[in-house]
Coordinates of C-alpha atoms in Angstrom, one line a residue:
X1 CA -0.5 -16.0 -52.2
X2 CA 2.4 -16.8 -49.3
X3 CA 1.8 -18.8 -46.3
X4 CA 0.9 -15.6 -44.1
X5 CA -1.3 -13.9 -46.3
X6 CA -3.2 -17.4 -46.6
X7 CA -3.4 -17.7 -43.3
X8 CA -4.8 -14.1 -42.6
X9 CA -7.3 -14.9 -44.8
X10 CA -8.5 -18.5 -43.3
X11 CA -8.7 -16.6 -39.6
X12 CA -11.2 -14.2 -41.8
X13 CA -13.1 -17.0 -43.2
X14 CA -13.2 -19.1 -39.6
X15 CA -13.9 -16.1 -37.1
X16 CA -17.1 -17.9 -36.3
X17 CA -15.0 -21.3 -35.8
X18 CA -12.4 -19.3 -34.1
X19 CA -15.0 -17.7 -31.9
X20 CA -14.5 -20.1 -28.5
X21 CA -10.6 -19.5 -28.2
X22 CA -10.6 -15.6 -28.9
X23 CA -13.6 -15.3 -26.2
X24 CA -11.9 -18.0 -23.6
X25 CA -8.5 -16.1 -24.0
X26 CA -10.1 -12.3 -24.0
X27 CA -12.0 -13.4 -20.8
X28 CA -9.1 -15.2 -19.0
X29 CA -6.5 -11.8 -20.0
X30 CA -9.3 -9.8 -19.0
X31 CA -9.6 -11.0 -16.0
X32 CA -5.7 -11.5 -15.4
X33 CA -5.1 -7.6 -16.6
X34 CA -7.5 -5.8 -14.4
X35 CA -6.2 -8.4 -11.2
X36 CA -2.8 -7.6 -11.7
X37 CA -3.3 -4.0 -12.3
X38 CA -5.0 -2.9 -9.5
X39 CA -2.7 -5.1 -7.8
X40 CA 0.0 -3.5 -9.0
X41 CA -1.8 0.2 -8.0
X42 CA -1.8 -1.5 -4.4
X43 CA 1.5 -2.2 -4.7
X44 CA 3.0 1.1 -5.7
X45 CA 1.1 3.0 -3.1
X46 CA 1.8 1.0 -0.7
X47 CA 5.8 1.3 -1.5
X48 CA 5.8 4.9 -2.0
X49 CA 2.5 5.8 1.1
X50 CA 3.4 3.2 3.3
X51 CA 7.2 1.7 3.0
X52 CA 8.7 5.2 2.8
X53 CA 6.0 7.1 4.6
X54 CA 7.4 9.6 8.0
X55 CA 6.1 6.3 10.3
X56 CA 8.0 3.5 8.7
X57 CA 11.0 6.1 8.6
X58 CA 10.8 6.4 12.6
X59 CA 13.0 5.4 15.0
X60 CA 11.2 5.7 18.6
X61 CA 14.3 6.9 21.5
X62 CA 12.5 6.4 24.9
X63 CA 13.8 7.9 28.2
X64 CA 16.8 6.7 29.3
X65 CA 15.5 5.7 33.2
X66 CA 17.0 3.0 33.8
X67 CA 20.5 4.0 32.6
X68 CA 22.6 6.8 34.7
X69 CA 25.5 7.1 32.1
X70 CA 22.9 8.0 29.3
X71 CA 22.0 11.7 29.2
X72 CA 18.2 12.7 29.2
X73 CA 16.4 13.8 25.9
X74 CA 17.2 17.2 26.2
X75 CA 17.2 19.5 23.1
X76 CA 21.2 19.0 23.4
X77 CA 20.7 15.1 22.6
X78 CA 17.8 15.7 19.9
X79 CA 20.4 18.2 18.3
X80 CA 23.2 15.6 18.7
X81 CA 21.0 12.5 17.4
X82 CA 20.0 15.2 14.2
X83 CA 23.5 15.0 13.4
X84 CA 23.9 11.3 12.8
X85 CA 24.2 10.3 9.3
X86 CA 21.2 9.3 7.1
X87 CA 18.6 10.9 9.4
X88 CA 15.9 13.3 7.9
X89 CA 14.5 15.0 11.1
X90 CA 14.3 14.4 15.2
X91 CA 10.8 15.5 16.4
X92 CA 9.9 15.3 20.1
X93 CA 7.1 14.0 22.8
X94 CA 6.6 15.4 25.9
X95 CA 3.4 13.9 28.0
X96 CA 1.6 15.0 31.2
X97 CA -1.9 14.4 32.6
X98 CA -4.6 16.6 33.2
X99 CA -8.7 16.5 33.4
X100 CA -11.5 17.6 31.5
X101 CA -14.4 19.0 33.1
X102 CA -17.2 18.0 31.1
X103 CA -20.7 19.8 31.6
X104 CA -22.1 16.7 32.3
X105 CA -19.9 17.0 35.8
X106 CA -17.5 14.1 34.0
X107 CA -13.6 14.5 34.9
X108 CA -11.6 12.6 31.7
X109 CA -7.8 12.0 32.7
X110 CA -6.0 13.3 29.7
X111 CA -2.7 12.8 29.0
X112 CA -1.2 16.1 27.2
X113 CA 1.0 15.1 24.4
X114 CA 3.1 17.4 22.1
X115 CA 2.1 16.6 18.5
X116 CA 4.8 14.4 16.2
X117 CA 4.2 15.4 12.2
X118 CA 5.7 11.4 11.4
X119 CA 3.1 10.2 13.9
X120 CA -0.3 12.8 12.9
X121 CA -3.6 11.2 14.6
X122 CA -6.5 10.2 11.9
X123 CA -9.1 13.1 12.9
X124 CA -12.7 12.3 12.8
X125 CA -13.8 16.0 13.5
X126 CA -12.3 19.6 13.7
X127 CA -13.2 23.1 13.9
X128 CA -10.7 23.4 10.7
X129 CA -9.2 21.6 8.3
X130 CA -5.3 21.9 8.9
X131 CA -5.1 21.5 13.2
X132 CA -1.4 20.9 13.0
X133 CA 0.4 22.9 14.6
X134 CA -2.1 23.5 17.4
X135 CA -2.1 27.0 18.8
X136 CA -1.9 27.9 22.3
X137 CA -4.5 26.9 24.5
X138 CA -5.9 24.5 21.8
X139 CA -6.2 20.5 22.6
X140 CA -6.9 17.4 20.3
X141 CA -8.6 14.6 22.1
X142 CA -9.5 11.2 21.9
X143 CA -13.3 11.2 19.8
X144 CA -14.3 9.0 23.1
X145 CA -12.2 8.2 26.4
X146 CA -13.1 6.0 29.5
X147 CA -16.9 5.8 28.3
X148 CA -17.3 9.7 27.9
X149 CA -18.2 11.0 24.4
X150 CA -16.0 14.1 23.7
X151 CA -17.2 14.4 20.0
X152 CA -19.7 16.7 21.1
X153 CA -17.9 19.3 22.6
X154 CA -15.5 19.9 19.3
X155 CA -15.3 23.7 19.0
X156 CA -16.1 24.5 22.6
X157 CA -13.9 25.9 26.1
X158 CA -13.5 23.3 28.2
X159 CA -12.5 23.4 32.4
X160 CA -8.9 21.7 32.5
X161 CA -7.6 20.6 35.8
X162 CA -3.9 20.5 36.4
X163 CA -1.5 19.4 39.1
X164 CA 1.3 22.2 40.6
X165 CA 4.4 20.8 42.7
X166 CA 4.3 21.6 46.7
X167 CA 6.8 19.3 47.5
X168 CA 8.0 16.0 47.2
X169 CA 5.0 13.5 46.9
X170 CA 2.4 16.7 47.1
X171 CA 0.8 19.0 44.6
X172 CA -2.4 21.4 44.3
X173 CA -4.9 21.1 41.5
X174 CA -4.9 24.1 39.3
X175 CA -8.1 25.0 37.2
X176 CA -7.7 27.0 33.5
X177 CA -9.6 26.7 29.9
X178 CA -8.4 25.2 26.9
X179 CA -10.3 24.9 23.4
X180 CA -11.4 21.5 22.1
X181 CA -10.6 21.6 18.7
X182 CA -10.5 18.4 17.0
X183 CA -10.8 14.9 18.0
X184 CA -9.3 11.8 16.8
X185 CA -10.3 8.1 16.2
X186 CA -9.5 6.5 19.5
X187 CA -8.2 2.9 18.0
X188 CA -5.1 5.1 17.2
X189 CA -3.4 4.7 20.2
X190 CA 0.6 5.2 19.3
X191 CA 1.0 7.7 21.9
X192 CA -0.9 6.2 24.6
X193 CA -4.7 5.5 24.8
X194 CA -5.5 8.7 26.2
X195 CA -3.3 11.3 24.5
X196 CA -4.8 14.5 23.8
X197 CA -2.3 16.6 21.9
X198 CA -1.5 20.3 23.4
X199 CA 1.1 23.6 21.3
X200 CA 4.5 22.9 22.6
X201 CA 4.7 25.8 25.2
X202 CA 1.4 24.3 27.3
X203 CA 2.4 20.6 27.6
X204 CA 6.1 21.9 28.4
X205 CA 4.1 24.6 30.9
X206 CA 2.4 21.9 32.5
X207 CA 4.9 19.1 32.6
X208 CA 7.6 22.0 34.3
X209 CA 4.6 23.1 36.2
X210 CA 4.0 19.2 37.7
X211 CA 7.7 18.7 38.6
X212 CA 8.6 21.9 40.3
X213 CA 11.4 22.4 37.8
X214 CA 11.1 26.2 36.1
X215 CA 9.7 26.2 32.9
X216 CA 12.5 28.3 31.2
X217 CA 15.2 25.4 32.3
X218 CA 12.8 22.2 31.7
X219 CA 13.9 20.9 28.2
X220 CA 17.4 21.2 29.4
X221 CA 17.3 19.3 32.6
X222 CA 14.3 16.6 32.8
X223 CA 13.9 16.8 28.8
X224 CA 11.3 15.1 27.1
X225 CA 9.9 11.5 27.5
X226 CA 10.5 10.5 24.1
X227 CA 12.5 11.7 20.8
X228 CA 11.5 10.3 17.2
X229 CA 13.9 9.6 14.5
X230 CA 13.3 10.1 10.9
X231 CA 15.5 8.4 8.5
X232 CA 16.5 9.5 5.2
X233 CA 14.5 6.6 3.6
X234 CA 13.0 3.5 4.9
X235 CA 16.4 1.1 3.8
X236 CA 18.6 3.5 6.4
X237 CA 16.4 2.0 9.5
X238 CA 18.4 -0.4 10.6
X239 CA 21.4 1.4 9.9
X240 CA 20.2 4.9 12.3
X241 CA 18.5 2.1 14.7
X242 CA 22.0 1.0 15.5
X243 CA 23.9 4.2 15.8
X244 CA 21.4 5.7 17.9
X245 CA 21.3 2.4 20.2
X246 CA 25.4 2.6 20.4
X247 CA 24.9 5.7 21.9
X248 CA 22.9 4.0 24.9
X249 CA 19.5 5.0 23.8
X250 CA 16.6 2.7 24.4
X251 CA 15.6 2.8 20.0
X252 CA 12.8 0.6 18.1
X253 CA 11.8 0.9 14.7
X254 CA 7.9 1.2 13.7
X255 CA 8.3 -1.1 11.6
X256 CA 8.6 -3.9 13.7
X257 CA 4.4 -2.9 13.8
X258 CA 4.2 -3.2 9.6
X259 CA 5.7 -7.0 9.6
X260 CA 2.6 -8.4 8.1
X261 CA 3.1 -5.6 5.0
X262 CA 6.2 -7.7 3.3
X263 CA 3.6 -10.8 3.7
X264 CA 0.9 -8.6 1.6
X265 CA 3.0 -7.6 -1.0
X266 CA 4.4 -11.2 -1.7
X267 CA 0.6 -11.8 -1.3
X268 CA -0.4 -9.6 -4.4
X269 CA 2.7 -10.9 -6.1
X270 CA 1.6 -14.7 -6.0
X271 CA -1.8 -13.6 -7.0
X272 CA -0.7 -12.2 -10.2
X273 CA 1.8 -15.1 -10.5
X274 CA -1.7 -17.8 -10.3
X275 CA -3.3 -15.6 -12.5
X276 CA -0.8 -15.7 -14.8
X277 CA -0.6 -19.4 -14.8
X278 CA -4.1 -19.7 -14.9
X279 CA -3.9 -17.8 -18.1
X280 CA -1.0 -19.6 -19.9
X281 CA -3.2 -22.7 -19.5
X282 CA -6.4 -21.6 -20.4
X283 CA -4.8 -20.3 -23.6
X284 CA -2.8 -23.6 -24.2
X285 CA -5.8 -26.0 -23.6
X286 CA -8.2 -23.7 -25.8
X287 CA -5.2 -23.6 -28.6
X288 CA -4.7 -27.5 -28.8
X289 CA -8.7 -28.3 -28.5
X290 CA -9.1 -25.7 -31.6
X291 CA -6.5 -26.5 -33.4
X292 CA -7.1 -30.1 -33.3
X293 CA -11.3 -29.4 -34.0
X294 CA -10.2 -27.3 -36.8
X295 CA -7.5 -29.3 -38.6
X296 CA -10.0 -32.5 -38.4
X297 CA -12.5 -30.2 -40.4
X298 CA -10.3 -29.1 -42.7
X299 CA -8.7 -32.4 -43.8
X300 CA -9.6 -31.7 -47.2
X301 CA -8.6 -28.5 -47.6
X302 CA -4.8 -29.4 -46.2
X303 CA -5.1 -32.3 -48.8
X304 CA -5.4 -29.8 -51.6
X305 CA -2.6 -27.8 -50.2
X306 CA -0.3 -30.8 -49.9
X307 CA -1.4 -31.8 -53.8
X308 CA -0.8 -28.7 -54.8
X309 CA 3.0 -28.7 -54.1
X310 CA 2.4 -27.5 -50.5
X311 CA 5.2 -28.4 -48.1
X312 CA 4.6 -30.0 -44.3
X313 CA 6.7 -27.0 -43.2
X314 CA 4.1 -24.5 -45.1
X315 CA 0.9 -25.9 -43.8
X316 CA 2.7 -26.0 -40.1
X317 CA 3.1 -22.3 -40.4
X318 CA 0.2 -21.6 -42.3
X319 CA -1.8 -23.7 -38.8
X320 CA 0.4 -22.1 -36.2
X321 CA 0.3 -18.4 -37.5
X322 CA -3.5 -18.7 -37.5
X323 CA -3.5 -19.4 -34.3
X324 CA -1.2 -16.7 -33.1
X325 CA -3.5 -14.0 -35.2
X326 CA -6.5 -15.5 -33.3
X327 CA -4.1 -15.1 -29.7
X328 CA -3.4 -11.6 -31.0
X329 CA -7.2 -10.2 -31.5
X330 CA -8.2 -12.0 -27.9
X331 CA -5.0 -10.3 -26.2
X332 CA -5.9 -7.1 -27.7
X333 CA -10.0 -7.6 -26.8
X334 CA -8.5 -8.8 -23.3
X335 CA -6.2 -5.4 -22.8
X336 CA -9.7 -3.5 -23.4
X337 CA -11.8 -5.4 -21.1
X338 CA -9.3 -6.1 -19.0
X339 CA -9.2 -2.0 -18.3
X340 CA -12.5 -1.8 -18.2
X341 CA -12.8 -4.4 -15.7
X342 CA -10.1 -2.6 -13.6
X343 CA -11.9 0.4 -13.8
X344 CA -15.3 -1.3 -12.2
X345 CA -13.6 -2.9 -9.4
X346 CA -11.4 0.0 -8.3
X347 CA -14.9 1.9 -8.8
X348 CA -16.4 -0.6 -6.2
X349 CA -13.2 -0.1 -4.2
X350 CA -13.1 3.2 -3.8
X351 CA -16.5 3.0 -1.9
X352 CA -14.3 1.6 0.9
X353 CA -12.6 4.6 2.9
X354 CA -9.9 2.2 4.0
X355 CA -9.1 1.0 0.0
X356 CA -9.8 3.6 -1.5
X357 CA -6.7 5.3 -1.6
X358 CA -4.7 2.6 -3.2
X359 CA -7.0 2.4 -6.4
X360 CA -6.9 6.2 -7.5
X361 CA -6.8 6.4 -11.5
X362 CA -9.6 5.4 -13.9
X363 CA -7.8 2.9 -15.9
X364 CA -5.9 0.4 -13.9
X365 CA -3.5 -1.3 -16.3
X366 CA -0.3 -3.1 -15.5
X367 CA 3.0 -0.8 -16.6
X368 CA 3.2 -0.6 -20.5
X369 CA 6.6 -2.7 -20.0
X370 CA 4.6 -5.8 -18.6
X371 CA 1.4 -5.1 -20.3
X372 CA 3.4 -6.0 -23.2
X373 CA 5.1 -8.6 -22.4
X374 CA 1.3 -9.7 -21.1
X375 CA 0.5 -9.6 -24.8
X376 CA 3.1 -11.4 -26.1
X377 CA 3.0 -14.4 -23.5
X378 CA -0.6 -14.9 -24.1
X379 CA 0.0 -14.8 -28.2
X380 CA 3.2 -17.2 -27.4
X381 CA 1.2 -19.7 -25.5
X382 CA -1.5 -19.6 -28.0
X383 CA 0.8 -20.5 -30.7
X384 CA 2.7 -23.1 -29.0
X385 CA -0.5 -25.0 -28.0
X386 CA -1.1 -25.1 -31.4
X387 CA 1.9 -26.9 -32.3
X388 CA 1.4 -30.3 -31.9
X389 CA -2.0 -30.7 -33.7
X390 CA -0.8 -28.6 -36.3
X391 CA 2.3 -30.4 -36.8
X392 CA 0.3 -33.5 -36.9
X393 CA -2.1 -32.3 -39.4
X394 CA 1.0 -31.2 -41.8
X395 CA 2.1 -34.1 -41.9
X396 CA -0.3 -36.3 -43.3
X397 CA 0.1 -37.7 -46.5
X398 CA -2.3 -35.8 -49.6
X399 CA -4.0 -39.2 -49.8
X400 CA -4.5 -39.5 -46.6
X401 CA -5.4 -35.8 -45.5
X402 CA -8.5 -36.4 -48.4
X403 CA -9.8 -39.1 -46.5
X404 CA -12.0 -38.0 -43.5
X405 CA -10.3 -39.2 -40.4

């Protein structure tokens, strides 16, 4: 019988002995695996939903007011900043304000915004389930606004109340209908507190309507309030950020408002890097104290070995390659509950609207790459705390190895 097949065999007869490491080891890569994969879930979504999603991709061009030289954002300079290199799409805002005419006799001031798809409001309620893009004479409002509760009236013609140019400084209100159709949470205020968004034609209606300028030469004169760029991917920000600032456009990035997210993600990393090193010791510490408990009991037994023409290198291997079998069976019992201990917790997370999207999947494992190399740590660490007492055991003398010490 060789030195491996002798020490299969001695893991087989001290599975009982052996029991405390495998279970401390399991338990600790159990733990470890289902942390670091739902981690690394959170991670990837949040690179592929969040770091390259339409809103940290956009590049916000105010109006230029307080600079002459700089031409308005007309469909000309939309079209111009479309051509710049490493940009996906420019989509517009206009805004002007109007009331609603609740039945309650409650006027809301509204602010009519044309709707951006990189910057789509989280709706609580609709009359259907795709509202963008809005139809004529359709609005999306604010679920409350200035203490009025506009939830209620989702699906109903409301009385809108807009302003028409006289003259300089002067205007008449003018009454018409529009159809609530949706509202949206009202802590999502990226377009103003109290945007409601309007179809294209009305808010450019109404703003052309409000200034005195005709309607049909509007986008080419006043223009709109604000353009949004869309880079190719979230790495050609800055690069678009500067090109369309060198132009003399007023330009900030959104994600200037997603500085914490970097912090998060080097968050999850250090978690899984503490987890890790909470692991490597667990298994270490369990591996000596075993190894040393065991080759105390068995002083005997490596005194025959020696006696019977056993080497010190041959009972060192014989000691550590027990060891590692035992670090293989708790790394493979770990990988199991490990994913099922994934699987519970992203099951409890999922209950949370907010997490639930960056847990999707059953079994939540890290990437077969580092799941492996998981596996091999754990058996590496449990073989290398083994060393020592095992190479002190070796060692002894048959005389002295028979002796109980």
């Amino acid at each position: 019988m060789n030195v491996f097949s002798l020490a299969l065999a001695n893991v087989l007869a001290l599975r009982r002995r052996l029991f405390g490491l495998v279970a401390l080891v399991s338990v600790a890569a159990a733990v470890c695996l289902g942390a670091l994969g739902i981690a690394g879930r959170a991670q990837g979504v949040t690179d592929t939903g969040v770091k390259e999603s339409n809103a940290n991709r956009s590049i916000t061009v105010d109006r230029p007011a307080d600079r002459p030289g700089t031409a308005p954002l007309t469909d000309r300079t939309a079209a111009r900043l479309a051509k710049l290199g490493h940009v996906e799409s420019v989509q517009h805002r206009a805004q002007v304000s109007f009331g609603v005419l609740t039945d309650a006799g409650d006027t809301v001031l509204l602010y009519a915004t044309t709707h951006r798809p990189a910057l789509t409001p989280p709706i609580t309620k609709s009359v259907r389930e795709d509202l963008f893009p809005l139809r004529p004479g359709e609005i999306v409002t604010p679920a409350t606004s200035q203490g009025v509760d506009l939830s209620a009236l989702v699906g109903q013609d409301v009385e809108t109340e807009t302003t028409r140019f006289v003259r300089p400084g002067e205007g008449t209100g003018v009454t018409g209908h529009a159809r609530l159709v949706g509202v949206y949470d009202p802590t999502w205020q990226l377009d103003n507190p109290d945007a409601a968004y309007a179809a294209d034609p009305t808010v450019i209606g109404w703003a052309a309507q409000r200034s005195g300028e005709p309607e049909k030469n509007y986008l080419a004169t006043i223009g709109y309030d604000q353009l949004t760029v869309v880079a190719r991917t979230a790495a050609d920000v800055p690069e678009v950020t500067k090109a369309v600032q060198r132009l003399g456009y007023p330009a900030v990035t959104l994600q200037q408002q997603l500085d914490a997210l970097p912090a998060v993600l080097e968050m999850i990393r250090v978690v899984g890097q503490v987890l890790l090193g909470v692991l490597g010791v667990l298994a270490f510490v369990g591996a000596v104290t075993v190894t040393g408990a065991l080759s105390r009991q068995r002083a005997q037994e490596i005194g025959i070995l020696k006696a019977v023409g056993f080497r010190t290198r041959a009972v060192l291997t014989m000691l550590v390659v027990e060891m590692a079998v035992a670090g293989v069976v708790a790394a493979l019992l770990g990988t199991v509950l490990g994913a099922l201990l994934g699987s519970v917790a992203a099951a409890l997370l999922r209950g949370s609207a907010d997490l639930a999207p960056y847990v999707e999947g059953w079994v939540l494992l890290p990437p077969p790459v580092t799941l492996l190399l998981l596996l091999a740590l754990t058996v590496l660490v449990v073989a290398a705390g083994s060393l020592v007492p095992a190479r002190r055991a070796a060692r002894m003398s048959p005389t002295d190895a028979m002796k109980d010490w």
